[in-house]
Amino acid sequence: MYKIVDKKQLNEAVELMVIKAPYVARKCEPGQFIILRADNNSERIPLTIADYNREEETVTIIYQVVGYSTKVLYEKQVGDSVVDFVGPLGKPTELKKHKKVLGIGGGVGAAPLYPQIRKLHEMGVEVDVILGGRSDEYIILEEEFKAVTKNLYFATNDGSKGKEGFVTDILNELIANGEEYDEVIAIGPLVMMKAVVGITKPLNIQTAVSLNPVMIDGTGMCGGCRVTVGNEIKFACVDGPDFDGLLVDFDECLRRQNMYKEEEHSCRIGLEGGQNNA
Ligand SMILES: Cc1cc2nc3c(=O)[nH]c(=O)nc-3n(C[C@H](O)[C@H](O)[C@H](O)COP(=O)(O)OP(=O)(O)OC[C@H]3O[C@@H](n4cnc5c(N)ncnc54)[C@H](O)[C@@H]3O)c2cc1C
Ligand code: FES
């Protein structure tokens, strides 16, 4: 059992939770994730390690409440426990000592982006970041990013913070203004990452993305998280979740994501909460 030692609501749909998990806290690196089960009736949910504290043996996760299992997790209180907390899984991000990097975080994608940006900052790399969200309240980790970036830009759909529009509008502006980045790291919804690559690929700007297909076993055995990268089949759980965005077949990822959405809504094993997704 893994004890919840702290929790904080970041906005109406997103929560931060700190969990005592000594083994994961000792071993994990930016880019890796865990698979947890909130209780014995919950499904296994993969969540990125948003932060960790090796001394206190804790791991921070930041998650959006979207369905049954994240709702069960959300209802847990400080002092309660989760039954499984398996990890660290996936490959650590390969962070290069570039001169200048641009991070782009969409919605809850800012959570996995943060430890990568923090590490780049610690390595002495100059980093700018664009955070995007539906509105002001959906922008998370602003203070944390401010501490590790040179320029922090915001884009919101309704213009309530920063530029009205998408993160890609700011990316286009930065490029038009002559900003030069050695690498772009984009983490967020698939459509956002696809749109970012649509801009960076013709300019041949190295672009890393983090894919989050449906994962089941997290060991490369079930095939659930299959993605095509540079015409090769990869499994996001063991080969990723970070990949070279210029090589990812985003259209296939989007097709598979939509396919699973249908499945999730029709194939349930009679869990009371699962029916809420219908
Ligand atoms: C490597 C990885 C890292 C992730 N990191 C985060 C994170 O840091 N924060 C966060 O909020 N979310 C993250 N996710 C997504 C998160 O796992 C899903 O939101 C969660 O599993 C939904 O579970 P549910 O039972 O509440 O919802 P469900 O009702 O089961 O599903 C709701 C939505 O979540 C997606 N989903 C469901 N099960 C999975 C699964 N096993 N793997 C991936 N997506 C799934 C579905 O496509 C659907 O759109 C990550 C996913 C992966 C693969
Ligand atoms: S989750 Fe099963 S192969 Fe990746």
XYZ file of C-alpha atoms and ligand atoms in Angstrom:
335
model
C 0.000 0.000 0.000
C 1.270 3.481 -0.916
C 0.221 6.344 1.333
C -1.066 9.693 0.010
C 0.938 12.294 1.942
C -0.400 15.443 0.288
C -2.959 16.554 -2.297
C -3.808 19.884 -3.866
C -6.524 20.882 -6.321
C -4.905 22.773 -9.231
C -8.181 23.578 -11.016
C -11.666 22.103 -11.216
C -10.483 19.026 -13.141
C -6.831 18.621 -12.229
C -5.311 17.468 -8.954
C -1.760 17.084 -7.663
C -1.035 14.180 -5.342
C 2.144 13.300 -3.445
C 2.547 9.597 -2.729
C 5.041 7.807 -0.506
C 6.704 5.319 -2.847
C 10.328 4.757 -1.736
C 11.481 2.488 -4.586
C 10.053 4.675 -7.388
C 11.302 7.876 -5.725
C 14.837 6.477 -5.515
C 15.035 5.292 -9.132
C 12.853 7.564 -11.308
C 14.056 10.104 -13.882
C 12.201 12.801 -15.887
C 10.071 11.305 -18.661
C 9.163 8.127 -16.792
C 5.729 7.131 -15.554
C 4.024 4.821 -13.069
C 0.947 2.618 -13.335
C -1.303 2.793 -10.315
C -4.487 1.190 -9.122
C -6.428 3.353 -6.702
C -8.314 0.417 -5.127
C -9.029 -3.237 -5.827
C -11.890 -2.423 -8.231
C -9.988 0.204 -10.238
C -8.318 -0.150 -13.608
C -4.590 0.371 -13.986
C -3.886 3.995 -14.901
C -0.576 5.227 -16.285
C 0.454 8.653 -14.964
C 3.639 10.592 -15.604
C 5.985 11.272 -12.707
C 5.588 15.056 -12.418
C 8.155 15.416 -9.616
C 9.989 13.364 -7.010
C 11.822 13.826 -3.742
C 14.519 11.251 -3.131
C 15.055 12.230 0.546
C 11.379 12.094 1.468
C 10.838 9.068 -0.814
C 7.790 10.665 -2.445
C 6.535 10.905 -6.018
C 4.216 13.642 -7.326
C 1.529 12.924 -9.889
C -0.747 15.460 -11.550
C -3.859 14.062 -13.113
C -7.066 15.032 -14.786
C -10.294 13.456 -13.581
C -11.720 11.909 -16.758
C -13.358 8.571 -15.924
C -13.975 5.932 -13.294
C -10.471 5.216 -11.971
C -9.258 8.814 -11.850
C -12.508 9.658 -10.003
C -11.809 6.950 -7.398
C -8.300 8.357 -6.991
C -9.646 11.890 -6.665
C -11.958 10.841 -3.831
C -9.041 9.553 -1.739
C -7.803 11.781 1.069
C -4.407 12.481 2.632
C -3.624 9.489 4.860
C -5.446 7.031 2.550
C -3.447 4.676 0.305
C -3.476 3.376 -3.260
C -3.095 -0.398 -3.682
C -0.564 -0.492 -6.543
C 2.084 2.016 -7.635
C 4.327 0.308 -10.173
C 7.389 1.934 -11.695
C 9.419 3.697 -12.756
C 8.258 2.635 -16.245
C 9.294 3.840 -19.682
C 12.578 5.314 -20.807
C 13.951 8.434 -19.141
C 13.974 11.417 -21.496
C 17.287 11.932 -23.289
C 17.948 15.572 -22.497
C 20.716 17.108 -24.569
C 22.892 20.020 -23.519
C 21.564 22.287 -26.250
C 21.991 26.049 -26.266
C 18.298 26.916 -26.462
C 15.143 24.798 -26.134
C 11.438 25.587 -26.402
C 8.990 23.609 -24.257
C 5.300 23.518 -25.186
C 2.748 22.183 -22.673
C -0.940 21.797 -23.470
C -3.352 21.432 -20.525
C -2.281 18.673 -18.160
C 0.684 18.020 -20.541
C 2.436 20.787 -18.576
C 2.880 18.223 -15.781
C 5.166 15.799 -17.667
C 6.882 18.768 -19.349
C 7.906 20.364 -16.048
C 10.543 17.857 -14.796
C 12.189 17.885 -18.249
C 12.372 21.687 -18.335
C 13.628 21.827 -14.750
C 16.406 19.371 -15.573
C 17.388 21.308 -18.729
C 17.564 24.466 -16.617
C 19.797 22.659 -14.103
C 22.011 21.592 -17.026
C 22.464 25.262 -17.962
C 20.293 25.194 -21.101
C 18.344 28.385 -21.915
C 14.665 27.470 -21.997
C 11.504 29.237 -23.153
C 8.117 27.666 -22.522
C 4.628 28.127 -23.976
C 1.748 26.913 -21.793
C -1.718 26.532 -23.286
C -5.150 25.806 -21.897
C -8.838 26.384 -22.341
C -8.718 29.412 -20.010
C -6.669 30.987 -17.235
C -7.728 28.421 -14.619
C -6.510 25.501 -16.784
C -2.933 26.795 -16.828
C -1.018 24.772 -14.230
C 2.422 25.043 -12.595
C 2.922 28.692 -13.619
C 5.153 29.564 -10.651
C 7.215 26.386 -11.042
C 7.851 27.094 -14.749
C 8.623 30.770 -14.049
C 11.509 29.690 -11.817
C 13.224 27.659 -14.550
C 12.508 29.518 -17.811
C 13.840 32.628 -19.516
C 10.559 33.500 -21.271
C 7.182 32.034 -20.332
C 4.315 32.565 -22.784
C 0.624 31.712 -22.403
C -2.125 30.930 -24.910
C -5.749 30.419 -23.903
C -8.756 29.648 -26.082
C -10.756 32.524 -24.571
C -7.884 35.003 -24.171
C -8.253 35.062 -20.351
C -4.471 34.648 -20.041
C -1.790 35.553 -22.560
C -2.640 35.312 -26.229
C -6.122 34.345 -27.382
C -5.587 31.246 -29.489
C -3.377 28.177 -29.506
C 0.179 27.409 -28.461
C 0.958 27.030 -32.162
C 0.049 30.706 -32.759
C 2.811 31.705 -30.343
C 5.207 29.174 -31.867
C 4.588 30.731 -35.313
C 5.164 34.224 -33.905
C 8.426 33.244 -32.195
C 9.721 31.700 -35.408
C 8.596 34.720 -37.452
C 10.469 36.953 -34.964
C 13.658 35.065 -35.678
C 13.891 32.988 -32.477
C 16.018 29.920 -33.067
C 15.647 26.766 -31.006
C 17.843 23.666 -31.143
C 14.928 21.538 -29.986
C 11.207 21.802 -29.264
C 9.651 19.540 -26.607
C 5.868 19.363 -27.019
C 3.591 17.517 -24.585
C -0.183 17.714 -24.656
C -3.167 16.383 -26.587
C -2.304 14.429 -29.747
C -3.861 17.094 -31.985
C -1.650 19.734 -30.372
C 1.536 17.688 -30.808
C 0.574 16.941 -34.428
C 0.028 20.677 -35.076
C 3.387 21.585 -33.496
C 5.169 19.025 -35.680
C 3.291 20.454 -38.686
C 5.229 23.682 -38.057
C 8.615 22.319 -36.939
C 8.993 19.507 -39.486
C 9.228 21.704 -42.619
C 11.787 23.823 -40.734
C 13.659 20.685 -39.644
C 13.615 21.676 -35.964
C 14.237 18.621 -33.808
C 10.974 17.976 -31.908
C 10.343 15.567 -29.053
C 6.807 14.500 -28.141
C 5.389 12.319 -25.364
C 2.740 9.830 -26.491
C 0.026 8.494 -24.215
C -1.838 5.716 -26.003
C -3.985 3.365 -23.942
C -1.680 1.187 -21.844
C -2.606 -2.051 -20.161
C 0.348 -4.086 -18.881
C 3.097 -1.470 -19.291
C 5.621 -4.202 -20.125
C 5.561 -4.370 -23.946
C 3.571 -7.637 -23.933
C -0.066 -6.684 -24.632
C 0.449 -4.449 -27.683
C -2.123 -1.915 -26.460
C 0.241 1.035 -26.766
C 1.541 0.256 -30.283
C 2.645 3.310 -32.280
C 4.464 3.726 -35.580
C 7.605 5.852 -35.486
C 9.709 6.204 -38.619
C 7.927 3.197 -40.208
C 8.895 1.017 -37.243
C 6.467 -0.450 -34.719
C 7.189 0.767 -31.209
C 5.502 0.282 -27.847
C 5.106 3.532 -25.951
C 5.400 1.808 -22.553
C 8.876 0.368 -23.128
C 10.277 2.294 -26.133
C 8.789 5.661 -25.010
C 6.699 7.462 -24.020
C 8.999 10.116 -25.577
C 9.626 9.863 -29.318
C 11.055 11.876 -32.190
C 7.957 13.860 -33.162
C 9.149 14.314 -36.751
C 8.865 10.523 -37.251
C 5.599 9.757 -35.403
C 2.560 8.640 -37.422
C 0.087 10.922 -35.640
C -2.854 9.984 -37.873
C -2.532 6.345 -36.803
C -2.273 7.401 -33.122
C -5.451 9.447 -33.483
C -7.284 6.572 -35.204
C -6.267 4.115 -32.458
C -7.200 6.560 -29.679
C -10.684 6.995 -31.136
C -11.045 3.241 -31.591
C -10.342 2.679 -27.877
C -12.774 5.421 -26.876
C -15.578 3.379 -28.466
C -14.345 0.212 -26.697
C -14.165 1.907 -23.305
C -17.720 2.999 -23.526
C -19.105 -0.398 -24.555
C -16.801 -2.902 -22.832
C -17.090 -2.771 -19.069
C -16.820 -5.517 -16.524
C -19.789 -4.479 -14.466
C -18.010 -2.013 -12.218
C -20.594 0.384 -10.901
C -18.467 3.457 -11.657
C -17.529 2.222 -15.125
C -21.102 2.601 -16.245
C -20.751 6.323 -15.603
C -18.713 6.545 -18.768
C -21.552 5.446 -21.036
C 2.480 7.200 -20.366
C 1.211 7.914 -19.956
C 1.295 8.986 -19.091
C 0.128 9.647 -18.695
N 0.276 10.702 -17.845
C -0.815 11.367 -17.443
C -0.684 12.454 -16.509
O 0.409 12.801 -16.038
N -1.818 13.096 -16.146
C -3.055 12.743 -16.639
O -4.040 13.386 -16.280
N -3.200 11.722 -17.514
C -2.121 11.015 -17.915
N -2.273 9.950 -18.769
C -3.651 9.563 -19.192
C -4.311 8.742 -18.081
O -3.665 7.487 -17.982
C -5.822 8.496 -18.373
O -6.482 9.745 -18.299
C -6.463 7.549 -17.352
O -5.995 6.242 -17.588
C -7.969 7.580 -17.461
O -8.517 6.592 -16.610
P -10.057 6.634 -16.154
O -10.439 5.269 -15.701
O -10.299 7.717 -15.163
O -10.841 7.041 -17.446
P -11.498 6.152 -18.604
O -12.941 6.307 -18.516
O -10.957 4.768 -18.604
O -10.906 6.879 -19.892
C -11.056 8.253 -20.172
C -9.980 8.715 -21.194
O -8.647 8.347 -20.782
C -7.960 7.588 -21.790
N -7.427 6.359 -21.157
C -8.124 5.425 -20.497
N -7.343 4.427 -20.046
C -6.103 4.744 -20.457
C -4.860 4.097 -20.306
N -4.718 2.945 -19.658
N -3.792 4.686 -20.879
C -3.924 5.876 -21.515
N -5.072 6.548 -21.666
C -6.155 5.980 -21.158
C -8.992 7.190 -22.794
O -8.507 7.260 -24.107
C -10.133 8.160 -22.577
O -10.029 9.249 -23.472
C -1.150 9.258 -19.187
C -1.230 8.173 -20.058
C -0.069 7.521 -20.443
C -0.151 6.354 -21.386
S 1.011 -1.314 -22.426
Fe 1.086 -3.308 -23.189
S 2.561 -3.217 -24.764
Fe 2.598 -1.252 -23.863
